[in-house]
N, CA, C and O atoms as a MOPAC input file, in Angstrom:
PM7 MOZYME 1SCF
protein

 N    -20.41000 1    21.20900 1   -17.76300 1
 C    -21.02000 1    19.91000 1   -17.92600 1
 C    -19.90600 1    18.88300 1   -18.13100 1
 O    -18.83500 1    19.19900 1   -18.64900 1
 N    -20.18000 1    17.66200 1   -17.71800 1
 C    -19.18900 1    16.59100 1   -17.83400 1
 C    -19.65900 1    15.53900 1   -18.82700 1
 O    -20.84200 1    15.20500 1   -18.89000 1
 N    -18.71400 1    15.02700 1   -19.59700 1
 C    -18.96000 1    13.88400 1   -20.47200 1
 C    -17.79400 1    12.91600 1   -20.29700 1
 O    -16.68700 1    13.31800 1   -19.94100 1
 N    -18.05500 1    11.65600 1   -20.55000 1
 C    -17.00600 1    10.67000 1   -20.37500 1
 C    -17.14900 1     9.50800 1   -21.32400 1
 O    -18.14500 1     9.35300 1   -22.03000 1
 N    -16.12600 1     8.71100 1   -21.31100 1
 C    -16.10800 1     7.52400 1   -22.15300 1
 C    -15.29700 1     6.45500 1   -21.43000 1
 O    -14.36600 1     6.75600 1   -20.68300 1
 N    -15.67000 1     5.20400 1   -21.66800 1
 C    -15.00900 1     4.06000 1   -21.04000 1
 C    -14.23100 1     3.30500 1   -22.10700 1
 O    -14.71100 1     3.10600 1   -23.22300 1
 N    -13.02800 1     2.89200 1   -21.74800 1
 C    -12.14700 1     2.13700 1   -22.63900 1
 C    -11.63500 1     0.91300 1   -21.88500 1
 O    -11.61700 1     0.89600 1   -20.65500 1
 N    -11.22800 1    -0.09500 1   -22.61900 1
 C    -10.64800 1    -1.30400 1   -22.03400 1
 C     -9.32400 1    -1.59700 1   -22.72200 1
 O     -9.17400 1    -1.39100 1   -23.92600 1
 N     -8.36400 1    -2.08300 1   -21.93400 1
 C     -7.11600 1    -2.56000 1   -22.52800 1
 C     -6.54900 1    -3.66300 1   -21.64400 1
 O     -6.83000 1    -3.73700 1   -20.44800 1
 N     -5.75200 1    -4.50800 1   -22.26000 1
 C     -5.10100 1    -5.61600 1   -21.56300 1
 C     -3.60900 1    -5.35100 1   -21.52400 1
 O     -3.02200 1    -4.89600 1   -22.50500 1
 N     -2.99700 1    -5.64000 1   -20.37800 1
 C     -1.55800 1    -5.42900 1   -20.24700 1
 C     -1.02100 1    -6.30500 1   -19.12200 1
 O     -1.75600 1    -6.72900 1   -18.23000 1
 N      0.28000 1    -6.56200 1   -19.19200 1
 C      0.95100 1    -7.30500 1   -18.12800 1
 C      1.89100 1    -6.35900 1   -17.38900 1
 O      2.25400 1    -5.29600 1   -17.89200 1
 N      2.27000 1    -6.76800 1   -16.19600 1
 C      3.24600 1    -6.00100 1   -15.42700 1
 C      3.67200 1    -6.80900 1   -14.21300 1
 O      3.10900 1    -7.86100 1   -13.91000 1
 N      4.67100 1    -6.29500 1   -13.53400 1
 C      5.04200 1    -6.78000 1   -12.20400 1
 C      5.47000 1    -5.56200 1   -11.39800 1
 O      5.86000 1    -4.53900 1   -11.96200 1
 N      5.39600 1    -5.67700 1   -10.09100 1
 C      5.74200 1    -4.55900 1    -9.21400 1
 C      7.07500 1    -4.85300 1    -8.54100 1
 O      7.12600 1    -5.64500 1    -7.59900 1
 N      8.15100 1    -4.23300 1    -9.00400 1
 C      9.48200 1    -4.55900 1    -8.50300 1
 C      9.71700 1    -4.14500 1    -7.05400 1
 O     10.61000 1    -4.69000 1    -6.40500 1
 N      8.94800 1    -3.20400 1    -6.53100 1
 C      9.13400 1    -2.71400 1    -5.16100 1
 C      8.12000 1    -3.30000 1    -4.19200 1
 O      7.84500 1    -2.71600 1    -3.14400 1
 N      7.56400 1    -4.45400 1    -4.54100 1
 C      6.48500 1    -5.05700 1    -3.76700 1
 C      6.84900 1    -6.49100 1    -3.44300 1
 O      7.39100 1    -7.20900 1    -4.28400 1
 N      6.55000 1    -6.90800 1    -2.22100 1
 C      6.75700 1    -8.30600 1    -1.85100 1
 C      5.40400 1    -8.98100 1    -1.78000 1
 O      4.54600 1    -8.59500 1    -0.98700 1
 N      5.22100 1    -9.97700 1    -2.60100 1
 C      3.95000 1   -10.68200 1    -2.66400 1
 C      3.66600 1   -11.10600 1    -4.08600 1
 O      4.53900 1   -11.06200 1    -4.95300 1
 N      2.44100 1   -11.51600 1    -4.31300 1
 C      2.06800 1   -12.06600 1    -5.61900 1
 C      2.31300 1   -11.09000 1    -6.76300 1
 O      2.66300 1   -11.51300 1    -7.86500 1
 N      2.14000 1    -9.81300 1    -6.52700 1
 C      2.25600 1    -8.83100 1    -7.61700 1
 C      3.69300 1    -8.55900 1    -8.04700 1
 O      3.92000 1    -7.84600 1    -9.02400 1
 N      4.67100 1    -9.12500 1    -7.32400 1
 C      6.05000 1    -8.96200 1    -7.78300 1
 C      6.34700 1    -9.88800 1    -8.96100 1
 O      7.35700 1    -9.72600 1    -9.64600 1
 N      5.45900 1   -10.86500 1    -9.19300 1
 C      5.60200 1   -11.75200 1   -10.34900 1
 C      4.81300 1   -11.17600 1   -11.52200 1
 O      3.83800 1   -10.45000 1   -11.33000 1
 N      5.24200 1   -11.50500 1   -12.72700 1
 C      4.55200 1   -11.02000 1   -13.92000 1
 C      3.13300 1   -11.58000 1   -13.95300 1
 O      2.91500 1   -12.77900 1   -13.77800 1
 N      2.18600 1   -10.69500 1   -14.17800 1
 C      0.77700 1   -11.06900 1   -14.27500 1
 C      0.08100 1   -10.03200 1   -15.14400 1
 O      0.68300 1    -9.02500 1   -15.51600 1
 N     -1.16200 1   -10.27000 1   -15.46300 1
 C     -1.87000 1    -9.35900 1   -16.35200 1
 C     -3.23100 1    -8.96100 1   -15.82100 1
 O     -3.77600 1    -9.58100 1   -14.90700 1
 N     -3.75700 1    -7.91700 1   -16.41600 1
 C     -5.08100 1    -7.40900 1   -16.06500 1
 C     -5.81200 1    -6.97600 1   -17.32500 1
 O     -5.19600 1    -6.61700 1   -18.32800 1
 N     -7.12100 1    -7.01600 1   -17.25400 1
 C     -7.95700 1    -6.28500 1   -18.19600 1
 C     -8.34300 1    -5.00400 1   -17.47700 1
 O     -9.11700 1    -5.02200 1   -16.52000 1
 N     -7.80000 1    -3.90700 1   -17.94600 1
 C     -8.03300 1    -2.61000 1   -17.32200 1
 C     -9.26600 1    -1.94400 1   -17.92600 1
 O     -9.54700 1    -2.07200 1   -19.11700 1
 N     -9.98100 1    -1.23800 1   -17.07700 1
 C    -11.09100 1    -0.39000 1   -17.52000 1
 C    -10.67600 1     1.04600 1   -17.22500 1
 O    -10.37300 1     1.38700 1   -16.08200 1
 N    -10.66400 1     1.86900 1   -18.23600 1
 C    -10.23900 1     3.25300 1   -18.11500 1
 C    -11.43300 1     4.16300 1   -18.37100 1
 O    -12.04600 1     4.11200 1   -19.43800 1
 N    -11.75700 1     4.99100 1   -17.39400 1
 C    -12.84500 1     5.95500 1   -17.52700 1
 C    -12.23900 1     7.35400 1   -17.59300 1
 O    -11.54200 1     7.78200 1   -16.67300 1
 N    -12.50700 1     8.05300 1   -18.67700 1
 C    -11.99000 1     9.40700 1   -18.87200 1
 C    -13.18100 1    10.36100 1   -18.88500 1
 O    -14.10800 1    10.20200 1   -19.67900 1
 N    -13.14500 1    11.35800 1   -17.99200 1
 C    -14.22200 1    12.34400 1   -17.88800 1
 C    -13.63000 1    13.72500 1   -18.15700 1
 O    -12.61500 1    14.10600 1   -17.57300 1
 N    -14.28100 1    14.46400 1   -19.05100 1
 C    -13.87800 1    15.83900 1   -19.34200 1
 C    -14.99700 1    16.78000 1   -18.91000 1
 O    -16.16300 1    16.39400 1   -18.83300 1
 N    -14.61500 1    18.02100 1   -18.63200 1
 C    -15.60500 1    19.01900 1   -18.21400 1
 C    -15.36800 1    20.30700 1   -18.98200 1
 O    -14.23600 1    20.77000 1   -19.11900 1
 N    -16.44400 1    20.86700 1   -19.47300 1
 C    -16.35200 1    22.13200 1   -20.19400 1
 C    -17.76000 1    22.67600 1   -20.39800 1
 O    -18.74900 1    22.03400 1   -20.04200 1
 N    -17.82900 1    23.84300 1   -20.96500 1
 C    -19.12300 1    24.41000 1   -21.33400 1
 C    -19.62400 1    23.73700 1   -22.60300 1
 O    -18.83500 1    23.24400 1   -23.40900 1
 N    -20.91000 1    23.72200 1   -22.76800 1
 C    -21.49700 1    23.21600 1   -24.00400 1
 C    -21.23700 1    24.24900 1   -25.09700 1
 O    -21.54100 1    25.43200 1   -24.93800 1
 N    -20.67200 1    23.78200 1   -26.20500 1
 C    -20.33500 1    24.68100 1   -27.30500 1
 C    -21.53100 1    25.00700 1   -28.17800 1
 O    -22.64400 1    24.53800 1   -27.93900 1
 N    -21.28400 1    25.81300 1   -29.18500 1
 C    -22.35100 1    26.19800 1   -30.10900 1
 C    -22.90200 1    25.00700 1   -30.87800 1
 O    -24.02400 1    25.04800 1   -31.38100 1
 N    -22.10600 1    23.94500 1   -30.96700 1
 C    -22.57200 1    22.72900 1   -31.64600 1
 C    -23.45100 1    21.86900 1   -30.74400 1
 O    -23.94100 1    20.82200 1   -31.16900 1
 N    -23.65400 1    22.30900 1   -29.49200 1
 C    -24.49200 1    21.56700 1   -28.56300 1
 C    -23.76800 1    20.48000 1   -27.80600 1
 O    -24.39800 1    19.70000 1   -27.09300 1
 N    -22.43700 1    20.41200 1   -27.94900 1
 C    -21.65300 1    19.36000 1   -27.29700 1
 C    -20.55000 1    19.95600 1   -26.43400 1
 O    -20.05200 1    21.05100 1   -26.69800 1
 N    -20.18200 1    19.21400 1   -25.40000 1
 C    -18.98400 1    19.53100 1   -24.62900 1
 C    -17.76800 1    19.10100 1   -25.43700 1
 O    -16.81800 1    19.86500 1   -25.60400 1
 N    -17.81000 1    17.87800 1   -25.93400 1
 C    -16.74400 1    17.30900 1   -26.75600 1
 C    -17.34300 1    16.14600 1   -27.52500 1
 O    -18.05800 1    15.32200 1   -26.95400 1
 N    -17.06000 1    16.07600 1   -28.79400 1
 C    -17.53800 1    14.96900 1   -29.60700 1
 C    -16.95000 1    13.66200 1   -29.07100 1
 O    -15.74500 1    13.57500 1   -28.83600 1
 N    -17.78800 1    12.65800 1   -28.87800 1
 C    -17.31100 1    11.37600 1   -28.34900 1
 C    -16.25100 1    10.75200 1   -29.25100 1
 O    -15.33600 1    10.08600 1   -28.76700 1
 N    -16.37100 1    10.96200 1   -30.54400 1
 C    -15.36600 1    10.44300 1   -31.47400 1
 C    -14.01300 1    11.08600 1   -31.26700 1
 O    -12.98400 1    10.41600 1   -31.35300 1
 N    -14.00500 1    12.38600 1   -30.99400 1
 C    -12.74400 1    13.08900 1   -30.71800 1
 C    -12.14200 1    12.60600 1   -29.40600 1
 O    -10.92800 1    12.42400 1   -29.31100 1
 N    -12.97500 1    12.39800 1   -28.40100 1
 C    -12.48700 1    11.86800 1   -27.12800 1
 C    -11.83300 1    10.51200 1   -27.34500 1
 O    -10.74900 1    10.25200 1   -26.82300 1
 N    -12.48100 1     9.65800 1   -28.10400 1
 C    -11.90900 1     8.33900 1   -28.39700 1
 C    -10.57400 1     8.47300 1   -29.12200 1
 O     -9.61000 1     7.79400 1   -28.76800 1
 N    -10.50600 1     9.32200 1   -30.11300 1
 C     -9.28000 1     9.49400 1   -30.88400 1
 C     -8.11500 1     9.91800 1   -29.99300 1
 O     -7.01800 1     9.37000 1   -30.10000 1
 N     -8.35000 1    10.88600 1   -29.12100 1
 C     -7.28700 1    11.38600 1   -28.24300 1
 C     -6.80800 1    10.28600 1   -27.30400 1
 O     -5.60400 1    10.13200 1   -27.10400 1
 N     -7.73200 1     9.51800 1   -26.72300 1
 C     -7.34700 1     8.46800 1   -25.77400 1
 C     -6.65500 1     7.31200 1   -26.49200 1
 O     -5.65200 1     6.79400 1   -26.00000 1
 N     -7.16500 1     6.91000 1   -27.62700 1
 C     -6.53000 1     5.81400 1   -28.36800 1
 C     -5.11800 1     6.21200 1   -28.78100 1
 O     -4.16900 1     5.46800 1   -28.53800 1
 N     -4.97400 1     7.37000 1   -29.39800 1
 C     -3.66000 1     7.79400 1   -29.88000 1
 C     -2.70300 1     8.14500 1   -28.74900 1
 O     -1.50400 1     7.88600 1   -28.85400 1
 N     -3.21200 1     8.72600 1   -27.67600 1
 C     -2.34500 1     9.17600 1   -26.59200 1
 C     -2.01300 1     8.13500 1   -25.55500 1
 O     -1.01200 1     8.25300 1   -24.84800 1
 N     -2.85900 1     7.09300 1   -25.45300 1
 C     -2.69400 1     6.12400 1   -24.36700 1
 C     -2.75700 1     4.68100 1   -24.85900 1
 O     -1.80600 1     3.91800 1   -24.69000 1
 N     -3.86600 1     4.31900 1   -25.46000 1
 C     -4.11700 1     2.90200 1   -25.73800 1
 C     -3.17100 1     2.30700 1   -26.76500 1
 O     -2.81400 1     1.13400 1   -26.65600 1
 N     -2.75700 1     3.07600 1   -27.75500 1
 C     -1.81300 1     2.53900 1   -28.73200 1
 C     -0.51400 1     2.10600 1   -28.06900 1
 O      0.16200 1     1.20400 1   -28.56500 1
 N     -0.15800 1     2.73200 1   -26.96400 1
 C      1.07400 1     2.37900 1   -26.26700 1
 C      0.86500 1     1.32100 1   -25.18300 1
 O      1.75000 1     0.49500 1   -24.95900 1
 N     -0.28000 1     1.32900 1   -24.51100 1
 C     -0.46700 1     0.44100 1   -23.36400 1
 C     -1.15800 1    -0.88100 1   -23.67900 1
 O     -0.91300 1    -1.87200 1   -22.99200 1
 N     -2.00700 1    -0.92200 1   -24.69200 1
 C     -2.78300 1    -2.14100 1   -24.94100 1
 C     -1.87200 1    -3.28300 1   -25.37100 1
 O     -1.06900 1    -3.14600 1   -26.29400 1
 N     -2.01200 1    -4.41000 1   -24.68400 1
 C     -1.24000 1    -5.62700 1   -24.94100 1
 C      0.26700 1    -5.37700 1   -24.85600 1
 O      1.03400 1    -5.84300 1   -25.69800 1
 N      0.67300 1    -4.64000 1   -23.83400 1
 C      2.10200 1    -4.39700 1   -23.64200 1
 C      2.51500 1    -4.84200 1   -22.24600 1
 O      1.68400 1    -5.16000 1   -21.39600 1
 N      3.81600 1    -4.85300 1   -22.04400 1
 C      4.40000 1    -5.04100 1   -20.72000 1
 C      4.55900 1    -3.63900 1   -20.13800 1
 O      5.40500 1    -2.87200 1   -20.59700 1
 N      3.76500 1    -3.30300 1   -19.14600 1
 C      3.77500 1    -1.95000 1   -18.59000 1
 C      5.12400 1    -1.57000 1   -17.99000 1
 O      5.43100 1    -0.38500 1   -17.86100 1
 N      5.93000 1    -2.56000 1   -17.62300 1
 C      7.25700 1    -2.27000 1   -17.09500 1
 C      8.18200 1    -1.70100 1   -18.16500 1
 O      9.22800 1    -1.14100 1   -17.83600 1
 N      7.81900 1    -1.83200 1   -19.43300 1
 C      8.58200 1    -1.20300 1   -20.51100 1
 C      8.23300 1     0.28100 1   -20.64800 1
 O      8.95600 1     1.03400 1   -21.30000 1
 N      7.12800 1     0.69600 1   -20.03400 1
 C      6.66900 1     2.08700 1   -20.10100 1
 C      6.97400 1     2.82400 1   -18.79800 1
 O      7.39500 1     3.98100 1   -18.81700 1
 N      6.76000 1     2.15500 1   -17.67100 1
 C      6.95200 1     2.74300 1   -16.34200 1
 C      7.85700 1     1.84300 1   -15.51200 1
 O      7.77100 1     0.61900 1   -15.60500 1
 N      8.71900 1     2.44100 1   -14.70600 1
 C      9.60200 1     1.65200 1   -13.84800 1
 C      8.83500 1     0.88600 1   -12.78100 1
 O      9.18800 1    -0.24600 1   -12.44900 1
 N      7.79800 1     1.49400 1   -12.24900 1
 C      7.02000 1     0.88100 1   -11.17700 1
 C      5.53600 1     1.05400 1   -11.51200 1
 O      4.89900 1     1.98400 1   -11.01700 1
 N      4.97900 1     0.16800 1   -12.34500 1
 C      3.62800 1     0.37100 1   -12.87100 1
 C      2.50500 1    -0.01800 1   -11.90900 1
 O      1.72000 1    -0.92600 1   -12.18500 1
 N      2.44400 1     0.68400 1   -10.78100 1
 C      1.28600 1     0.54500 1    -9.90200 1
 C      0.10000 1     1.22300 1   -10.58100 1
 O      0.28200 1     2.01700 1   -11.50300 1
 N     -1.08700 1     0.92100 1   -10.13800 1
 C     -2.26600 1     1.57400 1   -10.70900 1
 C     -2.17100 1     3.09100 1   -10.53800 1
 O     -2.55900 1     3.84500 1   -11.43000 1
 N     -1.65600 1     3.53400 1    -9.39600 1
 C     -1.50500 1     4.96700 1    -9.14700 1
 C     -0.55500 1     5.60600 1   -10.16700 1
 O     -0.84400 1     6.67100 1   -10.71200 1
 N      0.57400 1     4.95000 1   -10.41600 1
 C      1.54100 1     5.49700 1   -11.36800 1
 C      1.02400 1     5.44800 1   -12.80500 1
 O      1.32200 1     6.33900 1   -13.60100 1
 N      0.26100 1     4.42600 1   -13.13600 1
 C     -0.33100 1     4.34500 1   -14.47700 1
 C     -1.30000 1     5.50200 1   -14.68400 1
 O     -1.30200 1     6.12800 1   -15.74500 1
 N     -2.12500 1     5.79100 1   -13.67500 1
 C     -3.07700 1     6.90300 1   -13.78400 1
 C     -2.33800 1     8.22900 1   -13.96300 1
 O     -2.74600 1     9.05200 1   -14.78300 1
 N     -1.27800 1     8.44400 1   -13.22400 1
 C     -0.51400 1     9.69100 1   -13.37700 1
 C      0.08300 1     9.78900 1   -14.77700 1
 O      0.09600 1    10.86700 1   -15.37100 1
 N      0.57700 1     8.66900 1   -15.30700 1
 C      1.13600 1     8.65100 1   -16.65800 1
 C      0.05700 1     8.99400 1   -17.67800 1
 O      0.27900 1     9.81100 1   -18.57200 1
 N     -1.11400 1     8.36800 1   -17.54500 1
 C     -2.22200 1     8.64700 1   -18.46400 1
 C     -2.62100 1    10.11400 1   -18.37300 1
 O     -2.81300 1    10.77000 1   -19.39700 1
 N     -2.74800 1    10.63500 1   -17.15100 1
 C     -3.12400 1    12.04200 1   -16.96300 1
 C     -2.14100 1    12.95100 1   -17.69800 1
 O     -2.54800 1    13.88400 1   -18.39000 1
 N     -0.85800 1    12.67700 1   -17.54800 1
 C      0.15600 1    13.52800 1   -18.18500 1
 C      0.06700 1    13.47200 1   -19.70600 1
 O      0.39700 1    14.44600 1   -20.38100 1
 N     -0.37400 1    12.34900 1   -20.24700 1
 C     -0.50700 1    12.20900 1   -21.70100 1
 C     -1.74100 1    12.92700 1   -22.24500 1
 O     -1.74900 1    13.35200 1   -23.40100 1
 N     -2.77600 1    13.06600 1   -21.42800 1
 C     -4.04700 1    13.60800 1   -21.91200 1
 C     -4.31800 1    15.05100 1   -21.50100 1
 O     -5.09200 1    15.74100 1   -22.16500 1
 N     -3.69800 1    15.52000 1   -20.42400 1
 C     -4.09000 1    16.81500 1   -19.85800 1
 C     -3.83300 1    17.98600 1   -20.79500 1
 O     -4.50700 1    19.01000 1   -20.67200 1
 N     -2.90800 1    17.88400 1   -21.70500 1
 C     -2.66500 1    18.96900 1   -22.64600 1
 C     -3.64700 1    19.00700 1   -23.80400 1
 O     -3.72300 1    19.99900 1   -24.53000 1
 N     -4.40300 1    17.92000 1   -23.97800 1
 C     -5.32400 1    17.82400 1   -25.11200 1
 C     -6.79300 1    17.87400 1   -24.70700 1
 O     -7.65800 1    18.20600 1   -25.51800 1
 N     -7.06800 1    17.54200 1   -23.44900 1
 C     -8.44600 1    17.47700 1   -22.96700 1
 C     -8.57400 1    18.27300 1   -21.68000 1
 O     -7.61800 1    18.36500 1   -20.90900 1
 N     -9.73400 1    18.84300 1   -21.44300 1
 C    -10.01300 1    19.52500 1   -20.18600 1
 C    -10.48900 1    18.46600 1   -19.18400 1
 O    -11.68300 1    18.32600 1   -18.92200 1
 N     -9.52900 1    17.73500 1   -18.63900 1
 C     -9.84300 1    16.57900 1   -17.80400 1
 C    -10.52200 1    16.97400 1   -16.50200 1
 O    -10.14200 1    17.95200 1   -15.85800 1
 N    -11.52400 1    16.20400 1   -16.13000 1
 C    -12.14300 1    16.28000 1   -14.81100 1
 C    -11.60600 1    15.15800 1   -13.93700 1
 O    -11.20600 1    15.38400 1   -12.79500 1
 N    -11.59900 1    13.93700 1   -14.48600 1
 C    -11.10400 1    12.79100 1   -13.72100 1
 C    -10.72400 1    11.65300 1   -14.65700 1
 O    -11.19700 1    11.54700 1   -15.78900 1
 N     -9.85600 1    10.81900 1   -14.13100 1
 C     -9.49500 1     9.56000 1   -14.78200 1
 C     -9.61100 1     8.48900 1   -13.71600 1
 O     -9.05700 1     8.62600 1   -12.62500 1
 N    -10.32900 1     7.42500 1   -14.03200 1
 C    -10.44400 1     6.28200 1   -13.12700 1
 C     -9.94100 1     5.05500 1   -13.86100 1
 O    -10.36100 1     4.77000 1   -14.98200 1
 N     -9.03700 1     4.33100 1   -13.21700 1
 C     -8.49000 1     3.10600 1   -13.78900 1
 C     -8.88800 1     1.94400 1   -12.90100 1
 O     -8.53600 1     1.89600 1   -11.72300 1
 N     -9.62700 1     1.00600 1   -13.47900 1
 C    -10.02500 1    -0.21100 1   -12.78200 1
 C     -9.02800 1    -1.30300 1   -13.13600 1
 O     -8.79700 1    -1.58900 1   -14.31000 1
 N     -8.44300 1    -1.90500 1   -12.11800 1
 C     -7.50400 1    -3.00500 1   -12.31000 1
 C     -8.24900 1    -4.29500 1   -11.98500 1
 O     -8.18500 1    -4.79700 1   -10.86300 1
 N     -8.95100 1    -4.82000 1   -12.97600 1
 C     -9.82000 1    -5.96300 1   -12.72600 1
 C    -11.09900 1    -5.48300 1   -12.06100 1
 O    -11.47200 1    -4.31600 1   -12.17700 1
 N    -11.75800 1    -6.38100 1   -11.37200 1
 C    -13.03000 1    -6.04600 1   -10.71800 1
 C    -12.80000 1    -5.57200 1    -9.28900 1
 O    -12.06500 1    -6.19500 1    -8.52300 1
 N    -13.43600 1    -4.47200 1    -8.94900 1
 C    -13.46400 1    -4.02900 1    -7.56400 1
 C    -12.27000 1    -3.23600 1    -7.08200 1
 O    -12.25000 1    -2.81500 1    -5.92500 1
 N    -11.26300 1    -3.01400 1    -7.93300 1
 C    -10.06800 1    -2.26900 1    -7.50700 1
 C     -9.85100 1    -1.12400 1    -8.47900 1
 O     -9.73100 1    -1.34200 1    -9.68400 1
 N     -9.80200 1     0.09000 1    -7.96100 1
 C     -9.64300 1     1.23200 1    -8.85400 1
 C     -8.84800 1     2.34900 1    -8.20000 1
 O     -8.71700 1     2.41900 1    -6.97800 1
 N     -8.32100 1     3.22100 1    -9.05600 1
 C     -7.62100 1     4.43700 1    -8.64700 1
 C     -8.22400 1     5.57900 1    -9.45600 1
 O     -8.46000 1     5.44700 1   -10.65700 1
 N     -8.47000 1     6.69900 1    -8.78500 1
 C     -9.04300 1     7.86300 1    -9.48000 1
 C     -8.18500 1     9.09500 1    -9.20900 1
 O     -7.77300 1     9.35100 1    -8.07700 1
 N     -7.92900 1     9.84400 1   -10.26500 1
 C     -7.28300 1    11.15600 1   -10.13100 1
 C     -8.27900 1    12.18700 1   -10.63000 1
 O     -8.87500 1    12.04700 1   -11.69700 1
 N     -8.44000 1    13.22600 1    -9.82200 1
 C     -9.34400 1    14.31900 1   -10.18700 1
 C     -8.53700 1    15.60000 1   -10.32200 1
 O     -7.44900 1    15.75200 1    -9.76600 1
 N     -9.11800 1    16.50600 1   -11.08000 1
 C     -8.47300 1    17.80100 1   -11.28000 1
 C     -8.30200 1    18.51100 1    -9.97300 1
 O     -7.77500 1    19.62300 1    -9.93900 1

């Protein structure tokens, strides 16, 4: 069974390997969807939503929210941000997918 939670964070960045508007510093309100998959435990849950929140906040949001993403990643494209998030969470959660929305209508998804 799958369960998920949605998070939001704000961050700025620029794309150093890109020619166009995104090579200049700009910001986004990101929407992060984290989905985990596992069997339902004896407690009747796949994963407590509070535990999911704790892992994502401590593993990702404390570092990315209201930061310059170029201080975390050399080339902070949405694809690279998703890979970074996946690497931070995969050891703690049985991830099914991570979807990162960069504003409205633009997203990147990584699946297991």
